[in-house]
Short mmCIF file of C-alpha atoms and ligand atoms in Angstrom, two decimals:
data_model
loop_
_atom_site.label_atom_id
_atom_site.label_comp_id
_atom_site.label_asym_id
_atom_site.label_seq_id
_atom_site.Cartn_x
_atom_site.Cartn_y
_atom_site.Cartn_z
CA MET E 7 -8.47 -13.96 8.76
CA ALA E 8 -6.26 -11.89 10.32
CA LYS E 9 -7.25 -7.97 9.02
CA GLU E 10 -3.16 -7.02 8.47
CA CYS E 11 -3.04 -3.50 7.00
CA LEU E 12 -0.86 -4.06 3.60
CA ALA E 13 0.77 -0.63 2.43
CA PHE E 14 1.75 0.02 -0.97
CA SER E 15 3.61 3.05 -1.18
CA THR E 16 5.52 5.12 -3.97
CA ASP E 17 8.62 3.10 -4.44
CA ALA E 18 5.68 0.45 -5.39
CA SER E 19 7.25 -1.80 -2.29
CA CYS E 20 4.17 -3.09 -0.46
CA VAL E 21 4.42 -4.22 3.01
CA VAL E 22 2.00 -5.31 6.18
CA VAL E 23 2.33 -2.36 8.35
CA ARG E 24 1.31 -2.70 12.25
CA PRO E 25 0.10 0.66 12.73
CA SER E 26 0.38 1.38 16.99
CA PRO E 27 -2.77 3.26 18.17
CA PRO E 28 -2.11 7.47 17.29
CA ARG E 29 -0.42 8.51 20.52
CA ASP E 30 -0.48 12.08 22.31
CA ALA E 31 2.05 14.24 20.87
CA ILE E 32 4.86 15.09 23.27
CA VAL E 33 4.48 18.51 24.78
CA ILE E 34 7.11 20.13 27.68
CA ALA E 35 7.09 23.27 29.25
CA ALA E 36 10.76 24.00 28.95
CA SER E 37 13.93 23.03 27.31
CA VAL E 38 15.26 19.52 28.54
CA GLY E 39 18.90 18.68 28.37
CA ALA E 40 22.50 20.45 28.09
CA ALA E 41 21.77 24.28 29.75
CA GLY E 42 18.31 23.53 29.65
CA ALA E 43 15.35 24.20 32.10
CA ASN E 44 15.44 20.68 33.31
CA LYS E 45 11.60 20.38 35.24
CA PRO E 46 11.65 16.83 36.50
CA THR E 47 7.91 16.38 34.52
CA ASP E 48 9.30 17.81 31.16
CA VAL E 49 12.72 15.44 31.50
CA ARG E 50 10.78 12.54 32.25
CA ALA E 51 8.20 12.98 29.47
CA ILE E 52 11.54 13.28 26.90
CA GLN E 53 13.55 10.12 28.75
CA GLY E 54 10.10 7.94 27.91
CA ALA E 55 9.75 9.10 24.31
CA LEU E 56 13.21 8.55 23.42
CA ASN E 57 13.25 4.42 25.22
CA ASP E 58 10.23 4.33 22.84
CA VAL E 59 12.26 5.03 19.61
CA PRO E 60 13.90 1.29 18.14
CA GLY E 61 17.61 1.72 18.21
CA ALA E 62 18.14 1.91 14.67
CA ASN E 63 16.82 5.03 14.75
CA GLY E 64 18.47 6.65 16.66
CA GLY E 65 16.61 5.58 20.43
CA PRO E 66 19.27 4.54 23.53
CA THR E 67 20.46 1.33 23.63
CA PRO E 68 20.26 0.10 26.46
CA PRO E 69 17.14 2.57 27.44
CA LEU E 70 17.46 5.49 30.00
CA LYS E 71 16.28 5.21 33.40
CA VAL E 72 12.73 7.38 33.52
CA ASP E 73 14.25 9.42 36.66
CA GLY E 74 13.31 12.86 35.66
CA ILE E 75 16.84 13.78 35.81
CA VAL E 76 19.46 14.30 33.12
CA GLY E 77 22.59 12.92 33.67
CA SER E 78 25.33 11.74 31.04
CA LYS E 79 23.12 9.57 29.47
CA THR E 80 20.39 11.24 29.27
CA LEU E 81 22.22 14.05 27.59
CA ALA E 82 24.09 11.74 25.05
CA ALA E 83 20.35 10.50 23.83
CA ILE E 84 19.25 13.02 22.82
CA LYS E 85 22.75 13.75 21.17
CA HIS E 86 22.67 10.53 19.25
CA PHE E 87 18.69 11.45 18.31
CA GLN E 88 19.74 14.72 16.56
CA GLN E 89 22.80 13.26 15.08
CA THR E 90 20.22 11.03 13.52
CA HIS E 91 17.57 13.04 12.97
CA VAL E 92 18.44 16.95 12.86
CA LYS E 93 20.91 19.31 11.18
CA VAL E 94 21.67 21.31 14.68
CA VAL E 95 23.23 18.91 17.54
CA ASP E 96 23.45 20.63 21.09
CA SER E 97 21.85 17.92 23.12
CA ARG E 98 19.17 20.30 23.73
CA ILE E 99 15.41 19.67 22.97
CA ASP E 100 13.28 22.91 23.14
CA PRO E 101 9.40 22.84 23.39
CA LYS E 102 8.67 24.25 19.39
CA GLY E 103 12.21 23.10 18.30
CA ARG E 104 12.95 20.64 15.46
CA THR E 105 14.59 17.75 17.91
CA LEU E 106 10.84 17.58 19.95
CA ALA E 107 8.84 17.86 16.05
CA ALA E 108 11.25 15.14 15.30
CA LEU E 109 11.20 13.31 18.11
CA ASN E 110 7.00 13.29 17.66
CA ALA E 111 7.14 11.89 13.99
CA GLU E 112 9.29 9.21 15.14
CA LEU E 113 6.95 8.22 17.25
CA GLY E 114 4.05 8.65 14.85
CA SER E 115 2.32 11.15 17.04
CA THR E 116 0.16 14.40 15.60
CA VAL E 117 2.89 16.83 15.69
CA PRO E 118 3.45 17.58 12.01
CA ILE E 119 -0.59 19.05 12.08
CA ALA E 120 0.65 21.16 14.86
CA ALA E 121 3.68 22.50 13.23
CA GLN E 122 1.35 23.42 10.36
CA GLY E 123 -0.26 26.21 11.99
CA LEU E 124 -2.69 24.16 14.13
CA THR E 125 -0.90 26.30 16.70
CA GLY E 126 -1.77 27.08 20.87
CA ALA E 127 -0.96 23.08 21.55
CA ALA E 128 -0.72 23.39 25.12
CA GLN E 129 0.57 21.04 27.89
CA GLY E 130 -2.13 17.90 27.79
CA THR E 131 -3.82 19.53 24.21
CA ARG E 132 -4.94 16.05 22.53
CA VAL E 133 -4.27 17.54 18.79
CA PRO E 134 -6.03 14.86 16.13
CA GLU E 135 -5.21 12.29 14.56
CA PHE E 136 -7.46 12.26 11.68
CA LEU E 137 -7.08 14.54 8.87
CA PRO E 138 -9.95 15.81 6.85
CA PRO E 139 -11.33 13.70 3.47
CA ASP E 140 -9.13 15.56 0.69
CA PRO E 141 -11.36 16.59 -2.02
CA GLU E 142 -8.78 16.24 -4.72
CA ILE E 143 -8.27 12.42 -3.66
CA LEU E 144 -11.97 11.63 -4.03
CA ALA E 145 -11.84 13.86 -7.55
CA THR E 146 -8.90 11.21 -8.22
CA VAL E 147 -10.20 8.12 -7.37
CA VAL E 148 -13.67 8.90 -9.44
CA ARG E 149 -11.45 9.44 -12.45
CA LEU E 150 -9.19 6.71 -12.23
CA LEU E 151 -12.02 4.70 -11.32
CA GLY E 152 -13.20 4.67 -14.70
CA ARG E 153 -9.23 3.53 -15.79
CA ILE E 154 -9.39 0.86 -13.20
CA ARG E 155 -12.56 -0.65 -14.77
CA GLU E 156 -10.83 -0.68 -17.90
CA VAL E 157 -7.68 -2.34 -16.95
CA ILE E 158 -9.98 -5.35 -15.64
CA ARG E 159 -12.22 -4.98 -18.35
CA ALA E 160 -9.51 -5.43 -20.90
CA ALA E 161 -7.89 -8.49 -18.54
CA THR E 162 -11.31 -10.43 -18.47
CA PHE E 163 -11.70 -10.01 -21.82
CA ARG E 164 -8.08 -11.42 -22.96
CA LEU E 165 -8.98 -14.08 -20.49
CA ALA E 166 -12.24 -14.79 -22.54
CA THR E 167 -10.26 -14.50 -26.12
CA VAL E 168 -7.65 -17.62 -25.12
CA ASP E 169 -10.10 -19.69 -22.69
CA ARG E 170 -10.78 -22.69 -24.97
CA PHE E 171 -6.87 -22.66 -25.53
CA ILE E 172 -5.68 -23.95 -22.56
CA THR E 173 -6.41 -27.36 -21.75
CA ASN E 174 -6.02 -29.46 -18.87
CA GLN E 175 -2.93 -30.38 -20.67
CA LYS E 176 -1.46 -27.71 -22.54
CA LEU E 177 -1.91 -24.02 -23.76
CA SER E 178 -2.24 -24.20 -27.53
CA VAL E 179 -1.37 -20.91 -29.85
CA PRO E 180 -3.39 -21.00 -33.05
CA GLN E 181 -2.58 -20.23 -36.41
CA GLY E 182 -4.23 -18.37 -38.40
CA PRO E 183 -4.53 -14.52 -39.69
CA PHE E 184 -8.32 -14.41 -37.62
CA LEU E 185 -6.33 -15.55 -34.95
CA ALA E 186 -4.07 -13.04 -34.46
CA ASN E 187 -5.97 -11.68 -31.14
CA VAL E 188 -5.25 -14.37 -29.47
CA ARG E 189 -2.10 -14.86 -29.86
CA GLU E 190 -2.12 -11.21 -28.99
CA SER E 191 -3.74 -12.17 -25.44
CA LEU E 192 -1.87 -15.35 -25.13
CA GLU E 193 1.41 -13.44 -25.54
CA ILE E 194 0.51 -11.20 -22.34
CA LEU E 195 -1.12 -14.32 -20.12
CA GLU E 196 2.13 -16.07 -20.34
CA ALA E 197 4.64 -12.61 -19.82
CA ALA E 198 3.02 -11.69 -16.90
CA PHE E 199 2.15 -15.41 -15.31
CA SER E 200 3.95 -17.46 -17.51
CA ILE E 201 1.42 -21.04 -16.91
CA GLY E 202 2.65 -22.26 -20.24
CA LYS E 203 5.37 -23.92 -18.17
CA ILE E 204 3.06 -25.45 -15.82
CA ASN E 205 2.36 -29.34 -16.17
CA ASN E 206 -1.27 -28.76 -16.24
CA PRO E 207 -2.31 -25.32 -17.29
CA ARG E 208 -6.05 -24.75 -16.87
CA PRO E 209 -6.40 -24.93 -12.73
CA PRO E 210 -4.13 -21.84 -12.47
CA PHE E 211 -5.96 -20.40 -15.78
CA ASP E 212 -9.18 -20.95 -14.06
CA ASN E 213 -7.64 -19.14 -10.70
CA ILE E 214 -6.50 -16.24 -12.54
CA LYS E 215 -10.26 -15.68 -14.03
CA ARG E 216 -11.78 -16.14 -10.52
CA VAL E 217 -9.58 -13.58 -8.95
CA PHE E 218 -10.62 -11.13 -11.91
CA GLN E 219 -14.19 -12.43 -11.39
CA ASN E 220 -13.82 -11.43 -7.87
CA MET E 221 -12.67 -7.85 -9.00
CA THR E 222 -14.96 -7.15 -10.97
CA VAL E 223 -17.78 -7.75 -8.44
CA ALA E 224 -16.34 -5.92 -5.78
CA LEU E 225 -16.26 -2.59 -8.40
CA ASN E 226 -19.51 -3.41 -9.10
CA ARG E 227 -20.58 -3.73 -5.83
CA THR E 228 -19.11 -0.08 -5.36
CA PHE E 229 -22.24 0.70 -7.44
CA GLU E 230 -24.41 -1.50 -5.88
CA THR E 231 -24.09 -0.03 -2.61
CA ALA E 232 -23.94 3.69 -3.42
CA PRO E 233 -24.68 4.78 -6.81
CA LEU E 234 -24.38 7.88 -6.77
CA ILE E 235 -20.95 8.53 -4.68
CA ALA E 236 -18.83 6.03 -6.33
CA PRO E 237 -15.87 5.92 -4.10
CA VAL E 238 -16.98 3.72 -0.87
CA LEU E 239 -14.60 1.36 -2.51
CA PHE E 240 -11.67 3.58 -2.49
CA VAL E 241 -11.69 6.41 -0.38
CA PRO E 242 -9.22 9.27 1.06
CA ASN E 243 -7.05 8.24 3.73
CA THR E 244 -7.94 10.01 6.73
CA HIS E 245 -5.07 8.84 9.07
CA ILE E 246 -2.12 11.14 9.56
CA SER E 247 -0.13 7.77 10.76
CA MET E 248 -0.67 6.20 7.98
CA GLU E 249 0.60 9.13 5.35
CA PRO E 250 4.10 8.16 5.19
CA ARG E 251 3.79 5.12 5.47
CA ALA E 252 1.56 3.93 2.02
CA ALA E 253 0.58 5.67 -1.16
CA ALA E 254 -2.75 3.39 -0.76
CA TYR E 255 -3.40 0.18 1.62
CA THR E 256 -6.29 -2.39 2.09
CA SER E 257 -6.49 -5.21 4.14
CA ARG E 258 -5.78 -9.04 2.04
CA GLY E 259 -9.56 -10.74 1.63
CA GLY E 260 -11.46 -6.97 2.71
CA ALA E 261 -13.86 -8.17 -0.08
CA PHE E 262 -15.01 -11.16 2.18
CA PHE E 263 -14.85 -9.72 5.42
CA LYS E 264 -18.43 -8.70 7.13
CA PRO E 265 -19.72 -5.90 7.19
CA GLY E 266 -18.35 -3.45 10.13
CA GLU E 267 -14.88 -5.28 10.63
CA LYS E 268 -12.06 -3.21 10.88
CA LEU E 269 -8.82 -3.31 9.78
CA ASP E 270 -5.47 -4.26 12.62
CA GLY E 271 -4.53 -1.13 14.73
CA ILE E 272 -6.49 1.18 12.39
CA ASN E 273 -9.75 0.95 13.56
CA GLU E 274 -11.26 1.60 10.24
CA PRO E 275 -13.91 -0.90 7.54
CA ALA E 276 -11.43 -3.29 6.30
CA ASP E 277 -13.45 -3.54 3.27
CA ARG E 278 -12.42 -0.68 2.12
CA ILE E 279 -9.15 0.65 -0.13
CA TYR E 280 -7.59 3.66 1.50
CA VAL E 281 -5.63 6.28 -1.33
CA CYS E 282 -3.12 8.75 0.47
CA ARG E 283 -2.01 12.24 -0.33
CA ASN E 284 1.47 10.99 -1.41
CA MET E 285 -0.47 9.04 -4.55
CA LEU E 286 -1.69 12.43 -5.77
CA LYS E 287 2.12 12.64 -7.17
CA ALA E 288 2.63 9.55 -8.84
CA PRO E 289 1.92 8.97 -12.50
CA GLU E 290 -1.47 8.72 -13.22
CA ASP E 291 -0.76 4.71 -15.02
CA PHE E 292 1.20 4.07 -11.69
CA GLN E 293 -2.07 5.24 -9.76
CA VAL E 294 -4.17 2.86 -11.73
CA ALA E 295 -1.49 -0.13 -11.54
CA ALA E 296 -0.97 0.75 -7.67
CA LEU E 297 -5.07 0.19 -7.28
CA VAL E 298 -5.09 -2.92 -9.25
CA HIS E 299 -2.42 -4.12 -6.79
CA GLU E 300 -4.42 -3.28 -4.18
CA LEU E 301 -7.76 -4.70 -5.65
CA ALA E 302 -5.76 -7.68 -6.51
CA HIS E 303 -5.11 -8.19 -2.16
CA PHE E 304 -8.73 -6.73 -1.59
CA VAL E 305 -10.16 -9.80 -3.27
CA SER E 306 -6.98 -12.56 -1.97
CA GLY E 307 -8.40 -16.12 -0.21
CA GLN E 308 -11.02 -16.86 -2.44
CA PRO E 309 -9.71 -18.87 -3.99
CA ILE E 310 -6.31 -18.12 -3.63
CA GLU E 311 -4.39 -15.93 -1.65
CA VAL E 312 -3.18 -12.67 -3.03
CA VAL E 313 0.17 -11.73 -1.80
CA ASP E 314 3.36 -9.73 -2.69
CA VAL E 315 6.01 -12.88 -4.20
CA VAL E 316 7.37 -9.50 -4.87
CA LYS E 317 8.08 -6.72 -2.31
CA GLN E 318 9.65 -3.70 -4.09
CA GLY E 319 9.77 -2.69 -8.08
CA THR E 320 7.22 -2.41 -10.21
CA MET E 321 6.93 -4.95 -13.13
CA LEU E 322 5.72 -1.61 -15.52
CA LYS E 323 9.63 -0.98 -15.20
CA LEU E 324 12.00 -2.50 -17.79
CA ARG E 325 14.21 -2.74 -14.96
CA ASP E 326 11.84 -4.51 -12.93
CA ARG E 327 11.12 -7.02 -15.64
CA PRO E 328 13.75 -10.01 -15.66
CA ARG E 329 13.52 -9.94 -11.91
CA PHE E 330 9.59 -10.55 -11.99
CA ASN E 331 9.92 -12.73 -15.25
CA ALA E 332 12.10 -15.15 -12.67
CA ILE E 333 9.66 -15.95 -10.17
CA ARG E 334 8.04 -18.76 -10.23
CA PRO E 335 4.99 -19.54 -12.43
CA GLU E 336 3.04 -21.13 -9.13
CA ASP E 337 3.61 -18.29 -7.24
CA LYS E 338 3.29 -15.18 -9.77
CA ILE E 339 -0.60 -16.37 -10.30
CA ARG E 340 -0.58 -15.16 -6.29
CA SER E 341 1.19 -12.39 -6.95
CA ALA E 342 -1.01 -8.73 -6.11
CA GLU E 343 2.01 -7.04 -8.88
CA HIS E 344 1.57 -9.59 -11.44
CA TYR E 345 -2.28 -9.50 -11.80
CA SER E 346 -1.63 -5.21 -12.06
CA PHE E 347 0.70 -6.10 -14.54
CA PHE E 348 -1.76 -8.46 -16.70
CA ALA E 349 -3.98 -5.88 -16.32
CA MET E 350 -2.52 -3.26 -17.70
CA VAL E 351 -0.74 -4.55 -20.37
CA ALA E 352 -4.17 -6.76 -21.65
CA LYS E 353 -5.56 -3.15 -22.04
CA SER E 354 -2.28 -0.86 -23.13
CA PRO E 355 0.18 -3.66 -24.59
CA LYS E 356 2.31 -1.09 -25.42
CA PHE E 357 3.52 -1.92 -21.61
CA LEU E 358 5.19 -5.01 -22.27
CA VAL E 359 7.81 -3.12 -24.60
CA GLU E 360 8.07 0.22 -23.51
CA GLY E 361 7.42 -0.06 -19.55
CA ILE E 362 6.21 2.89 -17.61
ZN1 ZN O 15 1.32 -5.91 -1.90
#
């Protein structure tokens, strides 16, 4: 099973990212480009770095010859990169200038931290690739863990409530004043998964149940392994390169990996859900929904894959709902966002009508 890294961003898109190993920040001794000092070592460093920038992001096409000489093509490449990334377009890159910072940021190397005050990054100095664990994320995770448990418990309860009304042949809606809670739970189940539209609704229903059971097990294991330090499943991200890419990220099926298996390109345990700093800016309901989405990926694979049928938008936003409703029921039961939606609405049916 690939331990690919699924990143969920604050705009609610969720994509597989393949982080390249962190690279050292490009450091030059003197300016390169128009009226620059143009030391051959510096020029080669800049030419090589520009070549690593994809054409769509302002890199040169075709790539520059890495020869240490500033000619018209190198000047044009610097200018083109500046036009894409910075306001000042002077065809020159200075050792402490914005263009170099933008180039390092584009390449996912580690200059932003240096720019924030880790000064003295002399030539050849390795700037840290990691952030310290953020205590604010830890506090947030502890607070959210309670709400995540609540919504998963609510989902499990809704499923138990409707269980005996779903047979192999059909989903039956009971009448009578004492069964209003069953009707409400069925309505929520249908809003999320539409299994009533499947000829044989029982097997998909059982799959949904299993996914939520596995989520509960994953959450409980958190406490078995570390009863006093709850956040061992949800942990703060420390990889600088992931911060601009994600609000949270995890592996698909991480719950079933052997301990010690690592996420592709990140080299961190695959059996975790990583929470980034930009998650802190999101509203709390979004945070809960996003982490339930990640949790659904985390238990993917047994019995069914939980993927991103929907790449963008959140079901909890009313304007996105029609698009999400249009997805085939067979795909809804494999969609992380639909699991998240069901759990959030199971706990607070108002989201069904109000959105968040
Ligand atoms: Zn996802």
